[in-house]
Each structure stands twice: as structure tokens, then as C-alpha cells.
CSV table of C-alpha atoms in Angstrom, one decimal:
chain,number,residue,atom,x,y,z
A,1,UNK,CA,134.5,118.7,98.8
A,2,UNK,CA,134.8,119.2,102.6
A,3,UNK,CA,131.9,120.1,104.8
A,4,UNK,CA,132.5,123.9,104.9
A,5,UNK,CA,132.1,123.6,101.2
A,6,UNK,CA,128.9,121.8,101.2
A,7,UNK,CA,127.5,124.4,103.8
A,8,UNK,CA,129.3,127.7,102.2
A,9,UNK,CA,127.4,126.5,98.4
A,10,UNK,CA,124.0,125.6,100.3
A,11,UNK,CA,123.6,128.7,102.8
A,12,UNK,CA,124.2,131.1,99.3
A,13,UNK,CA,122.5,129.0,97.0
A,14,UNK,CA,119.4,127.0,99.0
A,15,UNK,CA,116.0,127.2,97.7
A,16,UNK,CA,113.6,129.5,99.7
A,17,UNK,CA,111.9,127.1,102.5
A,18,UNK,CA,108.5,128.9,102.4
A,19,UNK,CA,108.5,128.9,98.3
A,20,UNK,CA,108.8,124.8,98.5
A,21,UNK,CA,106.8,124.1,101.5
A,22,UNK,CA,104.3,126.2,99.2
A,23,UNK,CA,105.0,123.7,95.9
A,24,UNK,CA,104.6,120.6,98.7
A,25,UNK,CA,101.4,121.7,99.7
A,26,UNK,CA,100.1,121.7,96.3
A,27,UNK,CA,102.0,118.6,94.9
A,28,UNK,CA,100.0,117.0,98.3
A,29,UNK,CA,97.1,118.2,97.4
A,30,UNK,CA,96.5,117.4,93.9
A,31,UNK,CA,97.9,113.6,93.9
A,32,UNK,CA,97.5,111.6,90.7
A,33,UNK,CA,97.5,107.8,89.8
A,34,UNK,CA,100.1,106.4,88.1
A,35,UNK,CA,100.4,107.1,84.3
A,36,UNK,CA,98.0,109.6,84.6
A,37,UNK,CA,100.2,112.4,86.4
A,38,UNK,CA,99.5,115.2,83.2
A,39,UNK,CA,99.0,118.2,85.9
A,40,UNK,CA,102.4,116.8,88.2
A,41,UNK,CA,104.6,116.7,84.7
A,42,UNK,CA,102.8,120.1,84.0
A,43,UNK,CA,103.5,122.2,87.3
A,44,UNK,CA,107.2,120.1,87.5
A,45,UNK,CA,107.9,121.7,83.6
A,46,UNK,CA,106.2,125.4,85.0
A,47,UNK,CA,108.8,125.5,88.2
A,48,UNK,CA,111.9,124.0,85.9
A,49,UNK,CA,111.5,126.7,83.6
A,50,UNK,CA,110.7,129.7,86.0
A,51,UNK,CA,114.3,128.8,87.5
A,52,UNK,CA,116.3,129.0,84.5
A,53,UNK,CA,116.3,128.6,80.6
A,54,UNK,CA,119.7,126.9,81.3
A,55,UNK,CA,117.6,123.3,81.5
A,56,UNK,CA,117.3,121.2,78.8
A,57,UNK,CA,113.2,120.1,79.2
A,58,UNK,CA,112.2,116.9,76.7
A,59,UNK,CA,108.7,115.5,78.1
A,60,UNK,CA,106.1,112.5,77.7
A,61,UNK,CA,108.8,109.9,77.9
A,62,UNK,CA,107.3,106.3,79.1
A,63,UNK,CA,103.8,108.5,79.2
A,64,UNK,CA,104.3,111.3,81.6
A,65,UNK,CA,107.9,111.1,82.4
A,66,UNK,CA,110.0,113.9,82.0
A,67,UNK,CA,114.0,115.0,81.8
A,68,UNK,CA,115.7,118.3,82.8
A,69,UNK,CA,119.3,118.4,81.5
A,70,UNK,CA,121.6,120.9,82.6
A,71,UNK,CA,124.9,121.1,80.7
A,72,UNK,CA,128.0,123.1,82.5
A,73,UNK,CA,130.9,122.3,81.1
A,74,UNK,CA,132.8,119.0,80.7
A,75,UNK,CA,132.9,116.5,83.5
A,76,UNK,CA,130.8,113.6,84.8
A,77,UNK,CA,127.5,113.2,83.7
A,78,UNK,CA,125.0,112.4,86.7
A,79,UNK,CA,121.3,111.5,87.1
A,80,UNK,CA,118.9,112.7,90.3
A,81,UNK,CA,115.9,111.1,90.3
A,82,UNK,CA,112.0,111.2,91.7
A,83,UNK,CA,109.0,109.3,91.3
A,84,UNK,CA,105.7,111.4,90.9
A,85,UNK,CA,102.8,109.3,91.1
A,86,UNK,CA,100.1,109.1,94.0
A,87,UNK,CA,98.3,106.0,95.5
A,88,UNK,CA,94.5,105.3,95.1
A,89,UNK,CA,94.0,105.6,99.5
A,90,UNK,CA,91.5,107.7,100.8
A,91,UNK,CA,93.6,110.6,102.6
A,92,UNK,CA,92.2,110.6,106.4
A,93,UNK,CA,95.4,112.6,108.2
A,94,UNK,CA,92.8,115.9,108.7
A,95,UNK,CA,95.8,118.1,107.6
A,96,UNK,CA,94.6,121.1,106.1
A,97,UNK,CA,96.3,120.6,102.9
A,98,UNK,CA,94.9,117.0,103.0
A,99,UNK,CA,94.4,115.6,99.1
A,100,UNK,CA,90.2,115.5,98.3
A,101,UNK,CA,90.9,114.4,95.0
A,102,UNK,CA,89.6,111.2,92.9
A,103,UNK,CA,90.4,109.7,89.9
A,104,UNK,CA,89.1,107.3,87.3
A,105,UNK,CA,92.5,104.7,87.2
A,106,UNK,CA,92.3,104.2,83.4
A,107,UNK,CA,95.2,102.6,83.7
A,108,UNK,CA,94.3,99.5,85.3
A,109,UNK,CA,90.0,99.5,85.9
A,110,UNK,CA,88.6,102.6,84.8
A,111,UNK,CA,86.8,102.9,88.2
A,112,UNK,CA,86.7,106.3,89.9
A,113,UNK,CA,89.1,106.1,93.2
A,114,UNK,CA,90.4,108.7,95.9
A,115,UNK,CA,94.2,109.7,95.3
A,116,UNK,CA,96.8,110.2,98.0
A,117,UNK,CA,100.6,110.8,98.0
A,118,UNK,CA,100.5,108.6,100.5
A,119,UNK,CA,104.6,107.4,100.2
A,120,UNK,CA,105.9,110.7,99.7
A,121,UNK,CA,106.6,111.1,96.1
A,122,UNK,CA,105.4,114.6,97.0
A,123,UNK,CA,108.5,115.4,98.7
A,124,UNK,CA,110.4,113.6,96.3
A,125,UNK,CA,109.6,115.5,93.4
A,126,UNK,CA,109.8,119.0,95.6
A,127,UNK,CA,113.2,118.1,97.0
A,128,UNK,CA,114.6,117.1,93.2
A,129,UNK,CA,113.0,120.9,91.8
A,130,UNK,CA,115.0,122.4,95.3
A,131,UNK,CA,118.3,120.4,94.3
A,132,UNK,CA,117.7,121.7,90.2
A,133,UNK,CA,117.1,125.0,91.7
A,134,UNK,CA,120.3,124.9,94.3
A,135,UNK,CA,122.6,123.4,91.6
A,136,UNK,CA,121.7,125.7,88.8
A,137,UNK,CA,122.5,128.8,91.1
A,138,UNK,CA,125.9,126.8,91.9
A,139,UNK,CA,127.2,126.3,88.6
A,140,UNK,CA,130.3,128.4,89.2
A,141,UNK,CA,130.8,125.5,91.8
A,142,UNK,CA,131.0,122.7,89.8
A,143,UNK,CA,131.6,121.1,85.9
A,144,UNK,CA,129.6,118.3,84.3
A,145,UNK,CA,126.1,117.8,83.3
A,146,UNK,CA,123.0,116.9,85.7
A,147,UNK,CA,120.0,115.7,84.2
A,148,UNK,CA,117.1,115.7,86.9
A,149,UNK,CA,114.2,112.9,86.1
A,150,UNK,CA,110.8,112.8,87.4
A,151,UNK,CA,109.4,109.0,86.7
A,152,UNK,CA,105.9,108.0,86.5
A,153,UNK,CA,104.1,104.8,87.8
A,154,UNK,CA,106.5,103.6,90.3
A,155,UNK,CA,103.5,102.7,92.5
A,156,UNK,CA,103.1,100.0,89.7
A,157,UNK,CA,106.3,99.0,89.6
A,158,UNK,CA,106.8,99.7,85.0
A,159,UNK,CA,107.0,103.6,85.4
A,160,UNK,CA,111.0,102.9,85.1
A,161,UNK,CA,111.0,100.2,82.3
A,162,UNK,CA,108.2,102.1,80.8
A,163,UNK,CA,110.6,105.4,80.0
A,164,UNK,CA,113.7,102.8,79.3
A,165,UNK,CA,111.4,101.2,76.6
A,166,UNK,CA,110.3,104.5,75.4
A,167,UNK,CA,113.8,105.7,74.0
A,168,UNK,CA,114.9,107.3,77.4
A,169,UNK,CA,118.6,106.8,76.5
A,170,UNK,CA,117.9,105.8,72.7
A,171,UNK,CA,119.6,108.8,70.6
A,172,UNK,CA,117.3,109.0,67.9
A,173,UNK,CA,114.4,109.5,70.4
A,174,UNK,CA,114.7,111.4,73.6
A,175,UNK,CA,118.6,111.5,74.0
A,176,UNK,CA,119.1,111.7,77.4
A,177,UNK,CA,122.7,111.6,77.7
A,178,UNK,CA,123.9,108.8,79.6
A,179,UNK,CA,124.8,109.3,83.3
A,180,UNK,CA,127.7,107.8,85.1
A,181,UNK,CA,126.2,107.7,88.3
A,182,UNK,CA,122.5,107.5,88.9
A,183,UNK,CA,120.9,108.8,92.5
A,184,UNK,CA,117.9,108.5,94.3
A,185,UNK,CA,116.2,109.0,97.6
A,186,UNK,CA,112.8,108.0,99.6
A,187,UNK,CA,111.6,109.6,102.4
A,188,UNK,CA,110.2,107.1,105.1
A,189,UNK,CA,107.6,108.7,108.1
A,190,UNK,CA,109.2,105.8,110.6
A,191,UNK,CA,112.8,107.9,110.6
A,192,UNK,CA,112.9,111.2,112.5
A,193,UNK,CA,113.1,114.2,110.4
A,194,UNK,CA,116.5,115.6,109.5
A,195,UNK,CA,118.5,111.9,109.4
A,196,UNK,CA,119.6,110.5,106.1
A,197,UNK,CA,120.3,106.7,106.0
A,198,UNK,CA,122.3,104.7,103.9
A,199,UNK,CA,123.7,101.1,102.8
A,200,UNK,CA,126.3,99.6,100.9
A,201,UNK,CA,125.2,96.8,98.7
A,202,UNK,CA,121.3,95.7,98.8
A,203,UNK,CA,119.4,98.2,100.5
A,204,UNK,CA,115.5,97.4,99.4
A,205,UNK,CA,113.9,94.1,98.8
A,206,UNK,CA,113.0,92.4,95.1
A,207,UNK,CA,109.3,92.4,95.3
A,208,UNK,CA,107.0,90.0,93.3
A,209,UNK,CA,103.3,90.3,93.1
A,210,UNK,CA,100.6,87.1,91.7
A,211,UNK,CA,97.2,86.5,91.2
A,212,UNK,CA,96.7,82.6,92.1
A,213,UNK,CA,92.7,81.1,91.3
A,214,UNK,CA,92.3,77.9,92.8
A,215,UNK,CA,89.1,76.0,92.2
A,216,UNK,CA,86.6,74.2,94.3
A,217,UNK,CA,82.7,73.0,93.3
A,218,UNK,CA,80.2,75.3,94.2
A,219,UNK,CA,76.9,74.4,96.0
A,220,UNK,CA,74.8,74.8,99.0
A,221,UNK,CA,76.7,76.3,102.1
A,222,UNK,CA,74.2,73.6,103.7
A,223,UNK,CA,75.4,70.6,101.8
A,224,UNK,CA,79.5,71.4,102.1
A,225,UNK,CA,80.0,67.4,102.0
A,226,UNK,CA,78.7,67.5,98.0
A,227,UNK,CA,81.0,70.8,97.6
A,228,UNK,CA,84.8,71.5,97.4
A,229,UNK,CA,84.9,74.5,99.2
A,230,UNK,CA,87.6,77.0,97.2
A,231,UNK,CA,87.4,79.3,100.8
A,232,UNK,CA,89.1,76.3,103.1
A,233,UNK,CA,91.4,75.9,100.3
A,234,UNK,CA,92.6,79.6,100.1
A,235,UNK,CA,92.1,79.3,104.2
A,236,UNK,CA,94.9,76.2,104.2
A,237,UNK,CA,97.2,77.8,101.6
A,238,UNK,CA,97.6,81.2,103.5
A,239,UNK,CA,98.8,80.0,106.7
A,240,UNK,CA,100.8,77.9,105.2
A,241,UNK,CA,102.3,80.4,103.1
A,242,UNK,CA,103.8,81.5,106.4
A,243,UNK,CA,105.9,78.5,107.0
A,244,UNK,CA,108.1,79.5,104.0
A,245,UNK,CA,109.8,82.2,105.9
A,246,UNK,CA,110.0,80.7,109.3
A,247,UNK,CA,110.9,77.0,108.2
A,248,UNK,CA,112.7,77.6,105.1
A,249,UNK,CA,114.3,80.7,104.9
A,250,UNK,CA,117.6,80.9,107.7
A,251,UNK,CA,117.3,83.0,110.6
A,252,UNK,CA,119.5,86.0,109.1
A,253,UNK,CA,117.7,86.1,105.8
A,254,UNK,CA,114.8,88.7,106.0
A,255,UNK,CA,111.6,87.7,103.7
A,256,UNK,CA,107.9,88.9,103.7
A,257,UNK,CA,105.1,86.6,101.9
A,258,UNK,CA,101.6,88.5,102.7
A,259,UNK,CA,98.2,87.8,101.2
A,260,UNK,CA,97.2,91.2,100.5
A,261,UNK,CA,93.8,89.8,99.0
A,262,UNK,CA,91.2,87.0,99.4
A,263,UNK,CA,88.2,86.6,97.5
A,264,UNK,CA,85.4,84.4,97.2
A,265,UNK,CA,81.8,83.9,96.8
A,266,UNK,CA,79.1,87.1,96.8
A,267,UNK,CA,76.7,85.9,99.7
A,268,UNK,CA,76.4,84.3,102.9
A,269,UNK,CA,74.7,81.0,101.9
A,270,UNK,CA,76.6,79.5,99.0
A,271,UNK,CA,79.8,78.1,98.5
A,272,UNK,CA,81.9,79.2,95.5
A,273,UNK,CA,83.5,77.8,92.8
A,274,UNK,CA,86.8,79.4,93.6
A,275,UNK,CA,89.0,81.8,95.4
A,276,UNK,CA,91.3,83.8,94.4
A,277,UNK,CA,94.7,84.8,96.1
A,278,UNK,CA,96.8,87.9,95.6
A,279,UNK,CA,100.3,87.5,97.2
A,280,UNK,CA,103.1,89.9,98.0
A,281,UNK,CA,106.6,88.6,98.0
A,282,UNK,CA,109.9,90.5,99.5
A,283,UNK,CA,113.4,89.1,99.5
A,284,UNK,CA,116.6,90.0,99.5
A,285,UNK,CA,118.7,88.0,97.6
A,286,UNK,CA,118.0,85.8,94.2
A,287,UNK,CA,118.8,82.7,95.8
A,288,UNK,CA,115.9,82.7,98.3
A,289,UNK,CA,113.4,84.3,96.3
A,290,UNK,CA,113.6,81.9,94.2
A,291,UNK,CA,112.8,79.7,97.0
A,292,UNK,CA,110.0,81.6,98.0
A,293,UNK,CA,108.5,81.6,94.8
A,294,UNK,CA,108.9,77.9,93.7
A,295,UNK,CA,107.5,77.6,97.5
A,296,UNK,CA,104.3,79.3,96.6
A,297,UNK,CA,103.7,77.0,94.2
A,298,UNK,CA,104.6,74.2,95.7
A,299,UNK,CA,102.3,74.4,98.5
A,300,UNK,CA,99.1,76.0,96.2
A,301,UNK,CA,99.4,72.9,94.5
A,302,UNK,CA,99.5,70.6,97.3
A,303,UNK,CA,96.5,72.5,99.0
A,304,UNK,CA,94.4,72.0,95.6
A,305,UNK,CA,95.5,68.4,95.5
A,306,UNK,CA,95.1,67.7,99.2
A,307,UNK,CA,91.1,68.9,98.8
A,308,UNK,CA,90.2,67.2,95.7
A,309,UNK,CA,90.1,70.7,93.9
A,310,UNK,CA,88.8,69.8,90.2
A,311,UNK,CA,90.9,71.8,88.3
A,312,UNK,CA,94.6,72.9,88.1
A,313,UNK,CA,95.1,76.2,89.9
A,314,UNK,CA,96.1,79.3,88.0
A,315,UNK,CA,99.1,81.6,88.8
A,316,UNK,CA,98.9,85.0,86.9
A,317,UNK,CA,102.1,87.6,87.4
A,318,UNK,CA,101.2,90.5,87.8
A,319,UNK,CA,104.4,92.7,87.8
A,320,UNK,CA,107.7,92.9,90.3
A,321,UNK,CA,110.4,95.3,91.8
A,322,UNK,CA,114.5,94.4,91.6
A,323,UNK,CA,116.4,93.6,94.3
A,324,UNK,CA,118.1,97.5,95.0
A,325,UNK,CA,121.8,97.2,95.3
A,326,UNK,CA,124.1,100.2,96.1
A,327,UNK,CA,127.2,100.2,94.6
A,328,UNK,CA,130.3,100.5,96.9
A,329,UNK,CA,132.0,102.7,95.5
A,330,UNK,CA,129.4,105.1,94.8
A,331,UNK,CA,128.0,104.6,98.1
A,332,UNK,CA,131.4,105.1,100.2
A,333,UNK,CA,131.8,108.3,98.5
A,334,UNK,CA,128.4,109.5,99.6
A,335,UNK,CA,128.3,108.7,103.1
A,336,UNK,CA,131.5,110.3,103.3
A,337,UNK,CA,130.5,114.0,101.9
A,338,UNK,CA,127.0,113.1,103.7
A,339,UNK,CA,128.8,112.5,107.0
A,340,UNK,CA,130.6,115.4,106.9
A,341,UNK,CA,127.4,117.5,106.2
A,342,UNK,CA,125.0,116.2,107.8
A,343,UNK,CA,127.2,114.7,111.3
A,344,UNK,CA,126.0,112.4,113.6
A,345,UNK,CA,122.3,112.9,112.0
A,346,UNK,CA,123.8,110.5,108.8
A,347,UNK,CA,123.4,106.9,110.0
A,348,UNK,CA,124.7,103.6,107.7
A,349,UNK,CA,122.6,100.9,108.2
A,350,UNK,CA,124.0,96.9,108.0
A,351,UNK,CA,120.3,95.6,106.9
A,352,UNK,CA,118.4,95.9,104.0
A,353,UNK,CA,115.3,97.5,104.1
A,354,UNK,CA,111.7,95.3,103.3
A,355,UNK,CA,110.4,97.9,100.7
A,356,UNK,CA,110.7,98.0,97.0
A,357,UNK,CA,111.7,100.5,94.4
A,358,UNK,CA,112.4,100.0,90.4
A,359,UNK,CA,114.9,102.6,90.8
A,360,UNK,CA,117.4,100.6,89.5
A,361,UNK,CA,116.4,99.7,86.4
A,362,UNK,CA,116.9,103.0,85.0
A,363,UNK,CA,120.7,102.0,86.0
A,364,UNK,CA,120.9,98.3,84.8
A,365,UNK,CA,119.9,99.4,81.6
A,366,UNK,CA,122.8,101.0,80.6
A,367,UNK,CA,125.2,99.1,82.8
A,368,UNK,CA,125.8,101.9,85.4
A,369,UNK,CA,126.3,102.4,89.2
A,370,UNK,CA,123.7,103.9,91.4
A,371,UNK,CA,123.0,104.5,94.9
A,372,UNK,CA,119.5,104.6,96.9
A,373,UNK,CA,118.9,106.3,100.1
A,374,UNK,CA,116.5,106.4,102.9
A,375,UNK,CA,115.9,110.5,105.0
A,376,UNK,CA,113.3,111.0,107.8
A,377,UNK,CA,110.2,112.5,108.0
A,378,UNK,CA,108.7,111.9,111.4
A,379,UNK,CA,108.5,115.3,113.3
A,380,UNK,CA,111.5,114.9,115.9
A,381,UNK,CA,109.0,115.7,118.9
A,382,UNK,CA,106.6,113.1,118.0
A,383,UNK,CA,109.5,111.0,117.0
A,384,UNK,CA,111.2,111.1,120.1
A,385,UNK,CA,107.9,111.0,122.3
A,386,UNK,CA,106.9,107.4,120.9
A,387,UNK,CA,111.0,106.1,121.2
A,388,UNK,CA,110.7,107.2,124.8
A,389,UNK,CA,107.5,105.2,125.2
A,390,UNK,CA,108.8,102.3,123.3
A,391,UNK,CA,106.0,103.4,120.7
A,392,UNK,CA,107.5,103.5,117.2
A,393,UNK,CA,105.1,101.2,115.6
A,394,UNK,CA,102.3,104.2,116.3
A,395,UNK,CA,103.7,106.7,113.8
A,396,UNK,CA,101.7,105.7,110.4
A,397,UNK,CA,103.7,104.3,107.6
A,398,UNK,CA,104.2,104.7,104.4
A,399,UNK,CA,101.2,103.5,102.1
A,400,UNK,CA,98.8,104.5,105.3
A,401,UNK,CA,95.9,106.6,105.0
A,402,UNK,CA,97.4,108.6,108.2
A,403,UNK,CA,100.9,108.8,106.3
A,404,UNK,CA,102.0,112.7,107.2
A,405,UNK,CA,105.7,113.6,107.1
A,406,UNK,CA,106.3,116.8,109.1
A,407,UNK,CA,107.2,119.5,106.3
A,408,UNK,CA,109.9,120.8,108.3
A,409,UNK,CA,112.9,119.9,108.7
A,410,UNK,CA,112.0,117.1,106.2
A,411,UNK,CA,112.1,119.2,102.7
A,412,UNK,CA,115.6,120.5,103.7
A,413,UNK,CA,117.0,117.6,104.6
A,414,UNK,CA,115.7,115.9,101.1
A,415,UNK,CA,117.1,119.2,98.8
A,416,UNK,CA,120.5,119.0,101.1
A,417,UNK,CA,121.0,115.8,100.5
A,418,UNK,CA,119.9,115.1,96.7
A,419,UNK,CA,122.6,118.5,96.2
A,420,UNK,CA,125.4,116.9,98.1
A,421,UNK,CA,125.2,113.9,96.7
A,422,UNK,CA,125.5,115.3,93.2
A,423,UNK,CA,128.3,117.3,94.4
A,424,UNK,CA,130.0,114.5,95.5
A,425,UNK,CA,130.3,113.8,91.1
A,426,UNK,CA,130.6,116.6,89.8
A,427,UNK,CA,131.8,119.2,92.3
A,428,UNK,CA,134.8,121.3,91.6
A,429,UNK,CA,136.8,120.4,94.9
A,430,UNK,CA,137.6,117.1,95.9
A,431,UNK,CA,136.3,115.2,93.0
């Protein structure tokens, strides 16, 4: 479809800004943990159904997951998805909408914790109900069948798996027809507002995440000579950690090992028995992950050894991402129909980005292409204020307790694009 197409089917059929900057709001202010999004699926079902009866709603899939089909006519059959759940980070942006909410995470500790959509799933499921509502106005504009998902615990990294496993695409269960091409998007505060950005081939990192206890003997933190301190251990093994991406990883290949947790001992005075180690790994290829993960183990074990530690340490998994890899074809089609929409404000990018989605697994599970893409949300003033300044590393990011995407232009950049994209499958012109 050519550009005056994509604008002639969005200026008639566009959702009403002020109507979904008023669903934002609330989808902001009422965040919930993953697996435990009931109200989300709730208010996402309410909207989907004040639209049209045309969608096809079929619900608690992988928990709280949900699907919206939308049958017109023979064609391709395409997926659009978003992620729904919130983080538990105390929201301190002041906004007036700001989240106040807590929750007791019965999924993973049963303790009570504040809630924040603090990586924009907010506008990602707002943007996917403006694209159902865009597209379903449209239908005289194109032929096929879209079936709009909204996934839960992607935070976690099994809200994906969790609705595969559940019969997403199993026919005797919830029968979601099976798509040809599966699409996705993330908004990111560190772009300015109104850009999309895209990538052939990998595009996000793999991710892996570990729970590593290594042991020391306890005692008197007066005595440390009758001890094996766990702490010096954990101390030794953390900075070497860092060698694995400067000394064994080449110069082009990006990688990110942090320690996002150390802990040991309750009190000043006494030295532990052990520490314990939770590590974050991001690659972007299988070949060197796998050499920064028999890395990590390498060196635990030669830090435990090199101390005298008495006991063996223990690495737990605790879950991972996939490498996200945009298909070319797919891809070369979008960026196409999204340059001739969106003009110099769609960028391609030649690097892969250091965060982690599991996206893709919907896709791989059936054996079918997909494409992920990056739009802005940093409000182009403040945006281009810090660039000027040489100041981009200011703007919070995603995952920060200051994480606040300006509303505007962001939401209808994200509906534009998630509706162009599908166009680009099933529209009428073009295909």
C-alpha cells in the first residue's frame, strides 16, 4: 500500500486521541504484577467489546492471557501483540496519574509490594486496543484475519511459554488460529517521541538469569583468620565476572554480565556462612553466550577453590529470554510501508539492542516469522534539550522508578505503527 493509503485509512478510521490517552491514564494507574493482571484482562475485554461484536474474545489462556480474533474474509492470517503486566517499583515520577497501587506477588513471595508500569506495557496494550479499534473500522480496506493478543508475565520472562503451554494454538483448547506473521512493538523513554526503529535479524539480546550460593565458614568478624569469609568470595567473583566481556568476548560482540544482587550475613559483627549471587546475562548470539555462561562458572568455581570454600557452590536457574531475531523478509516489508508513513522519523538500526523480550516464542512455536520493533517516547523538547547538552543518559529508563513516556505524540505513533504494520499483510493494495 503506498503512503497516501496508509494516511487516507488512518485520518478516517484513527482512534479518538483524548478517548486513549483516557484508557493510558488508567491502565498507568492501576498496574498489576505478573500473572495477576485479572482487572487489565478485564478492562482489555470491556474496551474490545464496546468496539465491535465483530471480535472473536477467548480468555484465561496461560492465566490471564487473552485473544481477540477478527475474521474478514480470506487472506493472511496475522498476530499483533502486547504484554500487560506491571513491575513491583515504587512509582516516584510525581505525575498526576502516578500508580499508588500495591500488591501481594503470589506468584513468586506472597509479600505485599508497590506496582508500576514502569516499561511501558501500558502503552503497549493501549496502542494494540487503538490498532483493534483502527483496523476493525477499516475492514472494507483489507481481507484476512487479525487476532490481537495481550500476554501476561513478560516481566518474568514465562507469560509467552505459559499461553503456548496452555493450548494457545492447540485446537481442541483455545484455537487461536495460527498466524503467518506475528508483530510486536516496545516503546523505549531513551528515543524521542514520534520515531519508530527497526532491525533486520537480531534486534534484542538472549537474557539469562542465576541464583549462585557459594559457601564460606562463619565466625567472629574479629577472628576472620579461623573463618572463610563467603563476602570476599562473592567480592572476588563479581569483578571478575567483568573480565568475561572485556577479555573474552571481541570488540564487536556486545554483552552485559551484572550482579543485580549480593547477599550475605544479617549484622555487622559476624561473618557468614555464605553469599549468594544473582546474575544477569545479555548476549547476542548463541555462540558467546555460551561463553558467558560456561564463563560464570568457570570463575565461581575457581573463586570457591582459590579461598578454601568448604563446599561446592550452587548454581540455581532461574528463568531466561531468547535471543529476538527479525526475519528479513518480514522486516524489509515493514520498514518499507513504515518509511513511507512515517518519513525521515522511521530509523533502521545496524545494532542489536541490550534488552530482552520472549516475544518470540509465541512465533518459534509454530515455526513462523515475526518482527519486533522499537518507537519513542521521550517528549521531543526534553529530548532534544539533553541531545543538545550531550545529556541523553539523564532521561530515566525503562525499569526506573522516574520512567514517564510523554503521552503525546507517543500513543499515536504506537496505534500508527502496530496498524501499518498489519496492513503491510493483509491490506487490500500492494499485498
Amino acid at each position: 500500500m503506498s503512503a497516501q493509503s496508509f494516511k487516507a485509512i488512518l485520518d478516517k478510521h484513527s482512534a479518538e486521541p483524548k478517548e486513549y490517552e483516557k484508557l493510558f491514564r488508567d491502565f498507568h494507574r492501576y498496574p498489576e504484577l505478573s500473572f495477576l493482571e485479572k482487572e487489565t484482562a478485564s478492562k482489555i475485554v470491556s474496551h474490545l467489546k464496546s468496539l465491535s461484536d465483530a471480535f472473536d474474545i477467548r480468555t484465561g489462556i496461560g492465566g490471564t492471557g487473552l485473544i481477540a480474533i477478527l475474521k474478514n474474509g480470506p487472506g493472511p492470517t496475522i498476530l499483533l501483540r502486547a504484554d500487560i503486566d506491571g513491575l513491583p517499583i515504587e512509582e516516584k515520577t510525581g505525575l498526576d496519574y502516578a500508580s499508588k497501587q500495591t500488591m501481594k506477588d503470589t506468584d513468586m513471595d506472597d509479600v505485599v509490594k508497590p506496582v508500576m508500569h514502569a516499561c511501558g506495557h501500558d502503552f503497549h496494550i493501549t496502542c494494540n486496543l487503538g490498532a483493534a479499534e483502527t483496523l476493525v473500522k477499516a475492514r472494507d480496506a483489507w481481507d484476512g484475519t487479525i487476532i490481537f493478543l495481550f500476554q501476561p508475565g513478560e516481566e518474568r520472562g514465562r507469560g509467552a511459554q505459559a499461553m503456548v503451554d496452555d493450548g494457545l494454538f492447540d485446537p481442541k483448547k483455545h484455537a487461536c488460529p495460527i498466524p503467518d506473521v506475528f508483530l510486536g512493538q516496545h516503546v523505549f523513554s531513551i528515543i524521542r517521541a514520534g520515531t519508530v526503529v527497526t532491525k533486520c535479524g537480531p534486534v534484542l539480546s538472549a537474557a539469562d538469569n542465576w541464583r549462585i550460593t557459594v559457601y564460606g565458614k562463619g565466625g567472629h568478624g574479629s577472628m576472620p583468620h579461623l573463618c572463610i569469609d563467603p563476602v570476599v568470595i562473592a567480592a572476588h567473583i563479581v569483578v571478575r565476572f567483568q573480565t568475561l566481556i572485556s577479555r573474552e568476548l571481541p570488540p564487536e560482540e556486545a554483552g552485559v554480565v551484572t550482579v543485580g544482587s549480593l547477599k550475605a550475613g544479617e549484622t555487622v559483627n559476624v561473618i557468614s556462612d555464605e553469599a549468594v549471587i544473582q546474575v544477569n546475562v545479555r548476549s547476542v548470539s548463541e555462540q558467546y553466550r555460551k561463553v558467558i555462561l560456561d564463563g560464570i562458572k568457570r570463575i565461581v568455581r575457581a573463586e570457591c577453590e582459590a579461598s578454601r570454600s568448604p563446599k561446592e557452590p550452587v548454581f540455581e536457574f532461574l528463568d531466561s529470554y531468547p535471543l529476538t531475531v527479525n526475519d528479513k523478509d518480514v522486516t524489509q516489508r515493514v520498514q518499507k510501508n513504515f518509511s513511507a508513513y512515517f518519513g525521515d522519523n522511521h530509523f533502521t538500526s545496524d545494532k542489536p539492542a541490550s534488552g530482552s523480550e520472549d516475544f518470540q516464542i509465541l512465533s518459534t512455536s509454530v515455526g513462523k516469522p515475526s518482527m519486533f520493533w522499537g518507537w519513542g517516547g521521550a517528549d521531543p523538547r526534553v529530548y532534544d534539550k539533553h541531545e543538545k547538552e550531550g545529556t541523553l543518559n539523564e532521561i530515566p529508563v525503562n525499569h526506573s522508578a522516574y520512567f514517564s513516556p510523554a503521552i503525546h505524540p507517543t500513543l499515536k505513533t504506537g496505534i500508527d505503527a502496530m496498524t501499518v504494520a498489519a496492513l503491510s499483510f493483509v491490506g487490500k493494495v500492494g499485498q
